[in-house]
PDB file of C-alpha atoms in Angstrom:
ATOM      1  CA  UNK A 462      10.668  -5.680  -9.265  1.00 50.00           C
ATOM      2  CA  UNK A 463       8.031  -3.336  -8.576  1.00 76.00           C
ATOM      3  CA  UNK A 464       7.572  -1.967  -5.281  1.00 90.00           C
ATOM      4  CA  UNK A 465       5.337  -3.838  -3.302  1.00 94.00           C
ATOM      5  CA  UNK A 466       1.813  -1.985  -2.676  1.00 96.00           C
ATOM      6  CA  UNK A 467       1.860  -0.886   1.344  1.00 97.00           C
ATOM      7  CA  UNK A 468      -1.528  -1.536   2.573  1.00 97.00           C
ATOM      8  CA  UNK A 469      -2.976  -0.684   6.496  1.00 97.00           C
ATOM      9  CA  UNK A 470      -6.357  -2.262   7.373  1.00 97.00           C
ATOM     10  CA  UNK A 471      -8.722  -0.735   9.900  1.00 97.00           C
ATOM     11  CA  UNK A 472     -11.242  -2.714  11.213  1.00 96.00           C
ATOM     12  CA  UNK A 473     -12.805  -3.120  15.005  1.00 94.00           C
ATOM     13  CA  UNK A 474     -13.521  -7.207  13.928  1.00 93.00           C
ATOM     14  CA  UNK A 475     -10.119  -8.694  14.628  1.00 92.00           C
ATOM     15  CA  UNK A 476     -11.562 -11.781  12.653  1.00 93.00           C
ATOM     16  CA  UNK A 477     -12.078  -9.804   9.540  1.00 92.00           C
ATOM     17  CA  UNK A 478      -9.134  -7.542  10.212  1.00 94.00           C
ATOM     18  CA  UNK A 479      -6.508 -10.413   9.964  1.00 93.00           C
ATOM     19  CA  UNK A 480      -8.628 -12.404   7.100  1.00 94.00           C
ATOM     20  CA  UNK A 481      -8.122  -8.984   5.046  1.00 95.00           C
ATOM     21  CA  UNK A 482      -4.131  -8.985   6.336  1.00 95.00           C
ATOM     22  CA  UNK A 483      -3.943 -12.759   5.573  1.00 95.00           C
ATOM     23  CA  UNK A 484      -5.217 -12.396   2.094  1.00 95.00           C
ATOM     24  CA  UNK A 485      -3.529  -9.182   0.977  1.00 96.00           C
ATOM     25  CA  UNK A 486       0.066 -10.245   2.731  1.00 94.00           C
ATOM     26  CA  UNK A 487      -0.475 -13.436   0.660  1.00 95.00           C
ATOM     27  CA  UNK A 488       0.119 -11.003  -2.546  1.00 95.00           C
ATOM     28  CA  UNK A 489       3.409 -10.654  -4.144  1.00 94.00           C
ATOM     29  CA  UNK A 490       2.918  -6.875  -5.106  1.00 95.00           C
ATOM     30  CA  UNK A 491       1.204  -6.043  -1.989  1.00 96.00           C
ATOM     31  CA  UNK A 492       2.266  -6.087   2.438  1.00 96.00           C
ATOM     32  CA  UNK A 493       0.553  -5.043   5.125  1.00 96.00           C
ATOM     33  CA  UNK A 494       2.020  -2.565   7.282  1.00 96.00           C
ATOM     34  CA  UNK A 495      -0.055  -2.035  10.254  1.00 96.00           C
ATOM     35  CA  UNK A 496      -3.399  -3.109  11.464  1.00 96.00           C
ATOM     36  CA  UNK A 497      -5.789  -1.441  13.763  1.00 97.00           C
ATOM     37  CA  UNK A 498      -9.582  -1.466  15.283  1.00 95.00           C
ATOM     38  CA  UNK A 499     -10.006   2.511  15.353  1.00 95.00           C
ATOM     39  CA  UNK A 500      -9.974   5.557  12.861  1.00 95.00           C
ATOM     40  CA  UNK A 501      -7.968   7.331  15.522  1.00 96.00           C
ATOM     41  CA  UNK A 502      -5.504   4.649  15.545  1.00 97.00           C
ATOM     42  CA  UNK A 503      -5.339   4.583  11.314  1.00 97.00           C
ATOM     43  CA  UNK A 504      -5.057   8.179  11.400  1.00 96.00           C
ATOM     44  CA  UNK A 505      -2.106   7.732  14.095  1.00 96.00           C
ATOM     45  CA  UNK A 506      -0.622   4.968  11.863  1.00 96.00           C
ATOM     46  CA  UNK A 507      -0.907   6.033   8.642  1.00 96.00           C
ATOM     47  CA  UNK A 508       0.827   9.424   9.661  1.00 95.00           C
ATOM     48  CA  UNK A 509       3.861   7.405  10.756  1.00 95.00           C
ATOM     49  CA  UNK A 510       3.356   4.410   8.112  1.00 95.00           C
ATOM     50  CA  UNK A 511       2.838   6.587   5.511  1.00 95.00           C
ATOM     51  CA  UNK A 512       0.975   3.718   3.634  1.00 97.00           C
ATOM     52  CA  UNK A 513      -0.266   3.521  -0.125  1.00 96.00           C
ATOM     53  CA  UNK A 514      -4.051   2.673   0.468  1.00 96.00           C
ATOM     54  CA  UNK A 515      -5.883   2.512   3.728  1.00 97.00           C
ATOM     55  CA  UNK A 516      -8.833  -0.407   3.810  1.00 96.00           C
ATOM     56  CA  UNK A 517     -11.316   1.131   6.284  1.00 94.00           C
ATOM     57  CA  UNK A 518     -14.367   0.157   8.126  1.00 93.00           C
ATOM     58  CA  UNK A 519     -16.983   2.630   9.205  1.00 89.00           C
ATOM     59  CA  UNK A 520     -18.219   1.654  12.409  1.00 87.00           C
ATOM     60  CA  UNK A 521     -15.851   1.591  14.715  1.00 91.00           C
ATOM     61  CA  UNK A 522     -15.351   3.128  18.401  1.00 90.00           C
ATOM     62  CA  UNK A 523     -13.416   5.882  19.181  1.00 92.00           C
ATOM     63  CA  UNK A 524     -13.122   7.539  15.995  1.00 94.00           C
ATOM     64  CA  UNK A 525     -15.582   6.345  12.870  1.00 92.00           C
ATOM     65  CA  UNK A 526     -14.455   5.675   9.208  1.00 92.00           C
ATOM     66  CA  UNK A 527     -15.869   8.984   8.496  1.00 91.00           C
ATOM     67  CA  UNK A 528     -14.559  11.132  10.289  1.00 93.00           C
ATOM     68  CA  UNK A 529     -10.790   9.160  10.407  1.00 96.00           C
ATOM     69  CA  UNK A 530     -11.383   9.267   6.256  1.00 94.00           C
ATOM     70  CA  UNK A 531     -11.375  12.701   6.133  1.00 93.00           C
ATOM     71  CA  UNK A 532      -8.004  13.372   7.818  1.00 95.00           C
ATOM     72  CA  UNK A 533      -6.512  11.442   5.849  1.00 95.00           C
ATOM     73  CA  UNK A 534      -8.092  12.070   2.733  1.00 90.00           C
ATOM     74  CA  UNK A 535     -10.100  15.113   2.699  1.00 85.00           C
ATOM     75  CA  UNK A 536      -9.872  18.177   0.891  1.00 77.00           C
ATOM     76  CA  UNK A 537      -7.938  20.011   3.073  1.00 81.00           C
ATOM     77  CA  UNK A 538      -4.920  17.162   3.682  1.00 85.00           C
ATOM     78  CA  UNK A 539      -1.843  18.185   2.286  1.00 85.00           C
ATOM     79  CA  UNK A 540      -0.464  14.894   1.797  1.00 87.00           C
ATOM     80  CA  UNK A 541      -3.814  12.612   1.087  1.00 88.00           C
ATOM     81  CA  UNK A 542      -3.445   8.722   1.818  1.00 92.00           C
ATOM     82  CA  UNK A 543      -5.932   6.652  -0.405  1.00 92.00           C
ATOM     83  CA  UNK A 544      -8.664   4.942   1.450  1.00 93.00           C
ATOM     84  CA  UNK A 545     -10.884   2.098   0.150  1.00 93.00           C
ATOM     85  CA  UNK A 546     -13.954   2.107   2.302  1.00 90.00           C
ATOM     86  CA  UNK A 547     -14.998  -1.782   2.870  1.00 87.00           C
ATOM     87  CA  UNK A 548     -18.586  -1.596   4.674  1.00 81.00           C
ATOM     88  CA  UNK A 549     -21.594  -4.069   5.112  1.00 76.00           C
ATOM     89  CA  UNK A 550     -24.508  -2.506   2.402  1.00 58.00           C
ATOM     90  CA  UNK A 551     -27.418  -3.076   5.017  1.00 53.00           C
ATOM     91  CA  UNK A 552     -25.713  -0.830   7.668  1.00 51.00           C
ATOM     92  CA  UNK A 553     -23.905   1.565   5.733  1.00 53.00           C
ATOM     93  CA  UNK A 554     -26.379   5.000   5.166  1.00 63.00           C
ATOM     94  CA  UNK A 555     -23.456   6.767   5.553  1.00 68.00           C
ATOM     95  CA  UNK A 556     -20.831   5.295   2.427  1.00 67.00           C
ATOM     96  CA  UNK A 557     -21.912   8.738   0.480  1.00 70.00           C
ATOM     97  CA  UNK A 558     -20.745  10.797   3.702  1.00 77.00           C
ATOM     98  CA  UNK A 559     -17.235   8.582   3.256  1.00 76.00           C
ATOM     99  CA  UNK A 560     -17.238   9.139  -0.358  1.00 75.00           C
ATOM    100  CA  UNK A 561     -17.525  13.235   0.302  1.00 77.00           C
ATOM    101  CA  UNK A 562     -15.005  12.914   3.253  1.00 84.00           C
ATOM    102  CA  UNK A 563     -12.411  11.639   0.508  1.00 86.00           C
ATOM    103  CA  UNK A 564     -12.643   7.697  -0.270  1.00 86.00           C
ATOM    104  CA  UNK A 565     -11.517   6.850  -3.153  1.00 84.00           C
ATOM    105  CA  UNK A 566     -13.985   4.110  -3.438  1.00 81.00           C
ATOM    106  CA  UNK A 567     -15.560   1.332  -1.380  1.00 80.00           C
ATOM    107  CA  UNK A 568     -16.613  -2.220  -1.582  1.00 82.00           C
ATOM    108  CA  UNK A 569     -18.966  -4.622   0.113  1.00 80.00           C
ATOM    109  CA  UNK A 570     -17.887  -6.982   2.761  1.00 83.00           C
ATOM    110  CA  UNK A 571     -18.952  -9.861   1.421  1.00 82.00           C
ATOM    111  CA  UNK A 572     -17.358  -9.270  -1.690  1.00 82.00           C
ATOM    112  CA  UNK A 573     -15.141 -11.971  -2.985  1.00 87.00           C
ATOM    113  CA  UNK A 574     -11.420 -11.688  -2.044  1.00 91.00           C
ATOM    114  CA  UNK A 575     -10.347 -11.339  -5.580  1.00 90.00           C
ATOM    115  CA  UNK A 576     -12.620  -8.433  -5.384  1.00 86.00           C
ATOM    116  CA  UNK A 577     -10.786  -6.839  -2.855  1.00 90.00           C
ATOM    117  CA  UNK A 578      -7.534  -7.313  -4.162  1.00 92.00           C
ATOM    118  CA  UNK A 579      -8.485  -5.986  -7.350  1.00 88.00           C
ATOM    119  CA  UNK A 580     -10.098  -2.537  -5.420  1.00 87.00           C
ATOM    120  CA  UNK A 581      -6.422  -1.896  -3.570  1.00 92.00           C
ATOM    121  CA  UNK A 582      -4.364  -2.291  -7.192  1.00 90.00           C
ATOM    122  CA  UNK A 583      -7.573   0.055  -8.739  1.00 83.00           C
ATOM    123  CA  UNK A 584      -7.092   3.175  -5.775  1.00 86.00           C
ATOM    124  CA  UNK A 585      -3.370   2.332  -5.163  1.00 88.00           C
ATOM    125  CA  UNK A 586      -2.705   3.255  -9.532  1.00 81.00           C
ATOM    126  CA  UNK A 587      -4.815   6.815  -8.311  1.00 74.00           C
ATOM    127  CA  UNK A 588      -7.716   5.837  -9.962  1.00 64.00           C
ATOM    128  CA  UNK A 589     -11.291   5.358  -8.364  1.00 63.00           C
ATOM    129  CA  UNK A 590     -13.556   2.307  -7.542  1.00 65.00           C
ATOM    130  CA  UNK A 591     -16.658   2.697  -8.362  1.00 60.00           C
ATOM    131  CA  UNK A 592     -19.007  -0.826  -8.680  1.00 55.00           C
ATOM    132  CA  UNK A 593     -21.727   0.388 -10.897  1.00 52.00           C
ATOM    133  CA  UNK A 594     -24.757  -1.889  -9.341  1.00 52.00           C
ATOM    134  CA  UNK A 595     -23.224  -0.915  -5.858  1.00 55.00           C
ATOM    135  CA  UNK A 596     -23.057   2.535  -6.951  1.00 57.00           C
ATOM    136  CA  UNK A 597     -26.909   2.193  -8.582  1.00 54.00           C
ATOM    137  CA  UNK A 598     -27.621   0.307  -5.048  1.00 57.00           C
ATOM    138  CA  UNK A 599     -25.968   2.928  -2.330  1.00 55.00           C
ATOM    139  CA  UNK A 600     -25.557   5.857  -4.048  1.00 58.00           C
ATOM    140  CA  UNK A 601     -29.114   5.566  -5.390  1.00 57.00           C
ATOM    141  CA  UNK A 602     -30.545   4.867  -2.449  1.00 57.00           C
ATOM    142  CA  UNK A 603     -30.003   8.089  -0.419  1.00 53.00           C
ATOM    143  CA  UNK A 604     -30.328  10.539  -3.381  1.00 54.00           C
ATOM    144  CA  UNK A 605     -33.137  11.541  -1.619  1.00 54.00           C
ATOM    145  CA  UNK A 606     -31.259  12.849   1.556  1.00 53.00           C
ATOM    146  CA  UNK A 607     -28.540  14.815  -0.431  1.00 51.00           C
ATOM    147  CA  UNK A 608     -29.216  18.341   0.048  1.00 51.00           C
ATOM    148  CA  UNK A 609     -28.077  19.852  -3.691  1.00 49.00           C
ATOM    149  CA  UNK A 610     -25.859  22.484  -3.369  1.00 49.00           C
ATOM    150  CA  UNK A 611     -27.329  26.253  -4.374  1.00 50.00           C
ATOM    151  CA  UNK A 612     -26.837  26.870  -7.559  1.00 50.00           C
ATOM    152  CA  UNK A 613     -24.667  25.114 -10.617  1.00 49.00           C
ATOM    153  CA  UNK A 614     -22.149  27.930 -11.245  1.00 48.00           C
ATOM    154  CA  UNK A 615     -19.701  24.919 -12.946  1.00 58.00           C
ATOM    155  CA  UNK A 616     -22.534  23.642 -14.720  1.00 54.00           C
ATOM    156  CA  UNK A 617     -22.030  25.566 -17.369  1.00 59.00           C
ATOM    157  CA  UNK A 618     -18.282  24.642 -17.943  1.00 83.00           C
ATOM    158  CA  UNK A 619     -19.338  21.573 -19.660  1.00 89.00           C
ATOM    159  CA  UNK A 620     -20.671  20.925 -23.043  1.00 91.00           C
ATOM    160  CA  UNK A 621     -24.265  18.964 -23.408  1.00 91.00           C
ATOM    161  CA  UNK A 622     -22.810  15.725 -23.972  1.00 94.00           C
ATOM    162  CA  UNK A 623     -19.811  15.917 -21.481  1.00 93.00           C
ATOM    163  CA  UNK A 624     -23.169  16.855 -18.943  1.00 92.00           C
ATOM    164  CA  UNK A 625     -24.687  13.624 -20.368  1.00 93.00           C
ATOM    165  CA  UNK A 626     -21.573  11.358 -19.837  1.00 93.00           C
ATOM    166  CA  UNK A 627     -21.207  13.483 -15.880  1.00 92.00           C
ATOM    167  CA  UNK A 628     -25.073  12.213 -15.657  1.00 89.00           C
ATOM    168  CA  UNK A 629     -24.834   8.386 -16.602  1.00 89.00           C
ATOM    169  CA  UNK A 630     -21.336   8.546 -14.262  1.00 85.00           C
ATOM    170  CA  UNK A 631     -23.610   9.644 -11.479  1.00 82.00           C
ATOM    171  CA  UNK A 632     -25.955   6.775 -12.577  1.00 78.00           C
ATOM    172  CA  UNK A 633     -23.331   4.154 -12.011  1.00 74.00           C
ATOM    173  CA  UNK A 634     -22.358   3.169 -15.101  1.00 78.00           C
ATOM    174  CA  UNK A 635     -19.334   1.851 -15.839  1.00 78.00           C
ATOM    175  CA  UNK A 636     -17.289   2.890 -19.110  1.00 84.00           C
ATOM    176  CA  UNK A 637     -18.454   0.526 -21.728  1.00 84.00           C
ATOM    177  CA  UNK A 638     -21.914   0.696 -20.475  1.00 86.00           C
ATOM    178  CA  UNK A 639     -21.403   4.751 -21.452  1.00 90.00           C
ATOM    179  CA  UNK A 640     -19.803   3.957 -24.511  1.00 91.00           C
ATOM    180  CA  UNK A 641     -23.323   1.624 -25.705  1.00 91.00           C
ATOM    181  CA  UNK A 642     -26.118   4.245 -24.327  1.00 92.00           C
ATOM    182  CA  UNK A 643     -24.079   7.213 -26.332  1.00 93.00           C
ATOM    183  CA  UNK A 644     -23.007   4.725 -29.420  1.00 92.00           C
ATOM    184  CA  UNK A 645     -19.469   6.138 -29.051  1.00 93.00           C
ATOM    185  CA  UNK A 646     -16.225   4.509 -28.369  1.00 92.00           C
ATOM    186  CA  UNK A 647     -14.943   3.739 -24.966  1.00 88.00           C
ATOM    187  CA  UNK A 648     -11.599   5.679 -25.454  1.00 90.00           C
ATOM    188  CA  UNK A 649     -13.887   8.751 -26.296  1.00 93.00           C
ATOM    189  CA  UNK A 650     -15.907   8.066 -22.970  1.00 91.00           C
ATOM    190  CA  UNK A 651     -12.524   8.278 -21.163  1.00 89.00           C
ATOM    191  CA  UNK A 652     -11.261  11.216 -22.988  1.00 92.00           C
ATOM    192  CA  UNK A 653     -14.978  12.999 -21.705  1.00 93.00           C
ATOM    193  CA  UNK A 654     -14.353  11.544 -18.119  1.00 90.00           C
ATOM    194  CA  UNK A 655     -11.075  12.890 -18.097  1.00 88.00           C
ATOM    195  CA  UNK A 656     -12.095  16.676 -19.555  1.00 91.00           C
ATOM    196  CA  UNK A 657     -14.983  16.669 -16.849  1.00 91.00           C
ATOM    197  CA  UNK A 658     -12.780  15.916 -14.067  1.00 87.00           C
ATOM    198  CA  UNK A 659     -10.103  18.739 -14.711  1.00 88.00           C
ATOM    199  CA  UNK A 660     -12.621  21.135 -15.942  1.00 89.00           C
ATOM    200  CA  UNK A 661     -14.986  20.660 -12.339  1.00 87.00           C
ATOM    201  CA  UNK A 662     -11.260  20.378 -10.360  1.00 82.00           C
ATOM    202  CA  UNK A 663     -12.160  17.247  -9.440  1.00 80.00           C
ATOM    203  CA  UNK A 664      -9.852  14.119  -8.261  1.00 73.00           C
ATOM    204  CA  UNK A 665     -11.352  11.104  -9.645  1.00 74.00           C
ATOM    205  CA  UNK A 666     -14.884   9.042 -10.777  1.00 77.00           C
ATOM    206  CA  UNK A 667     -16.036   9.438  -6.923  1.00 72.00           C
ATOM    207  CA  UNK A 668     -15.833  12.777  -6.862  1.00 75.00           C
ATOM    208  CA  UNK A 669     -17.794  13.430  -9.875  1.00 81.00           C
ATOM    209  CA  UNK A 670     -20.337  10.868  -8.644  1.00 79.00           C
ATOM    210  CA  UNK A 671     -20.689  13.465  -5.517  1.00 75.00           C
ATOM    211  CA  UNK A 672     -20.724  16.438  -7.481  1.00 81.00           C
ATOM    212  CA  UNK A 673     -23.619  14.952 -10.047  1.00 83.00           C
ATOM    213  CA  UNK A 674     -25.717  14.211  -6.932  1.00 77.00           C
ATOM    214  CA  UNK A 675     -25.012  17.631  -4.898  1.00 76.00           C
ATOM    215  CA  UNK A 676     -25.730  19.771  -8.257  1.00 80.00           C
ATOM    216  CA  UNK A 677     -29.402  18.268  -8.529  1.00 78.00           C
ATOM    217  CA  UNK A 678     -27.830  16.517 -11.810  1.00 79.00           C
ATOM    218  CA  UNK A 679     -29.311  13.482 -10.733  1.00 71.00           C
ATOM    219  CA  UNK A 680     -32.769  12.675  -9.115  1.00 62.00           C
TER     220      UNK A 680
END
């Protein structure tokens, strides 16, 4: 059998902290290992858990999803834990902050629980989860207040189309919606996705979503 995916939730709602428990305990290949209603407490936890994928709120007393994000995931953590932000769209200006603090992806609350199930197998296998029309939505939305960075001395590492496929990432769309705007294959688009990643250093599709939007790549 395959070992069981360990999952901590972080929420200040008790109600939607043990609906999330409820549903992902209810899993054969996942368990919940701790709960808590602060990022000081996840931070706490996961340090002694030692879990496989945080699910964390933002907003939440004491310590916010933020801030408790990057400790665990950030660039200067030793030992990373994955964390799938879960955040309500109309209060969240501040999912791109969570993204750049080290989330490996996020999801709406009102998504669907299959949805969420779905978004702890997708970070806990190292990859990233990236909705595209959330991404178009919320990552779109506060272009505007990204400061770029000053100048692109990476930029150059890639070749015109792998700048193209970096571009439409950045845009939110998914893999086969790459493969149709460039008329190529979708194994090629992952073969581009996965020179651009180790060519920029970067960890996965949320980082290069970041990086497109804090080189001026994407207006």
């Amino acid at each position: 059998m395959t070992t069981p995916i360990r999952v901590l939730v972080c929420d200040d709602q008790e109600l939607i902290r043990a609906g999330f428990a409820t549903i992902i305990d209810a899993q054969p290949d996942m368990e919940i290992v701790g709960q808590c209603g602060d990022g000081r407490a996840a931070v706490a936890l996961a340090a002694r858990l030692r879990p496989d994928v945080v699910v964390m709120d933002v907003r939440m007393p004491v310590l916010d999803g933020i801030a408790a994000t990057r400790l665990l995931a950030g660039a200067a953590v030793a030992e990373p834990v994955k964390v799938l932000v879960v955040t309500t769209f109309n209060l969240d200006e501040y999912v791109y902050e969570a993204l750049r603090a080290g989330a490996s992806g996020f999801l709406l609350k009102d998504a669907p629980p299959v949805q969420l199930l779905n978004g702890i197998r997708t970070v806990a296998t190292g990859a990233a989860l990236l909705a595209p029309e959330v991404t178009r939505q919320l990552v779109g939305r506060y272009a505007a207040r990204i400061r770029p960075a000053e100048g692109n001395p990476d930029r150059g590492a890639l070749t015109r189309r792998e700048l193209e496929v970096l571009r439409l990432i950045a845009e939110g769309l998914s893999n086969s919606e790459i493969a149709a705007a460039l008329v190529i294959s979708q194994e090629t688009v992952k073969t581009y996705v996965s020179r651009i990643l180790t060519k920029l250093d970067l960890r996965d599709r949320v980082q290069a979503v970041v990086y497109a939007y804090r080189r001026g790549l994407v207006t």
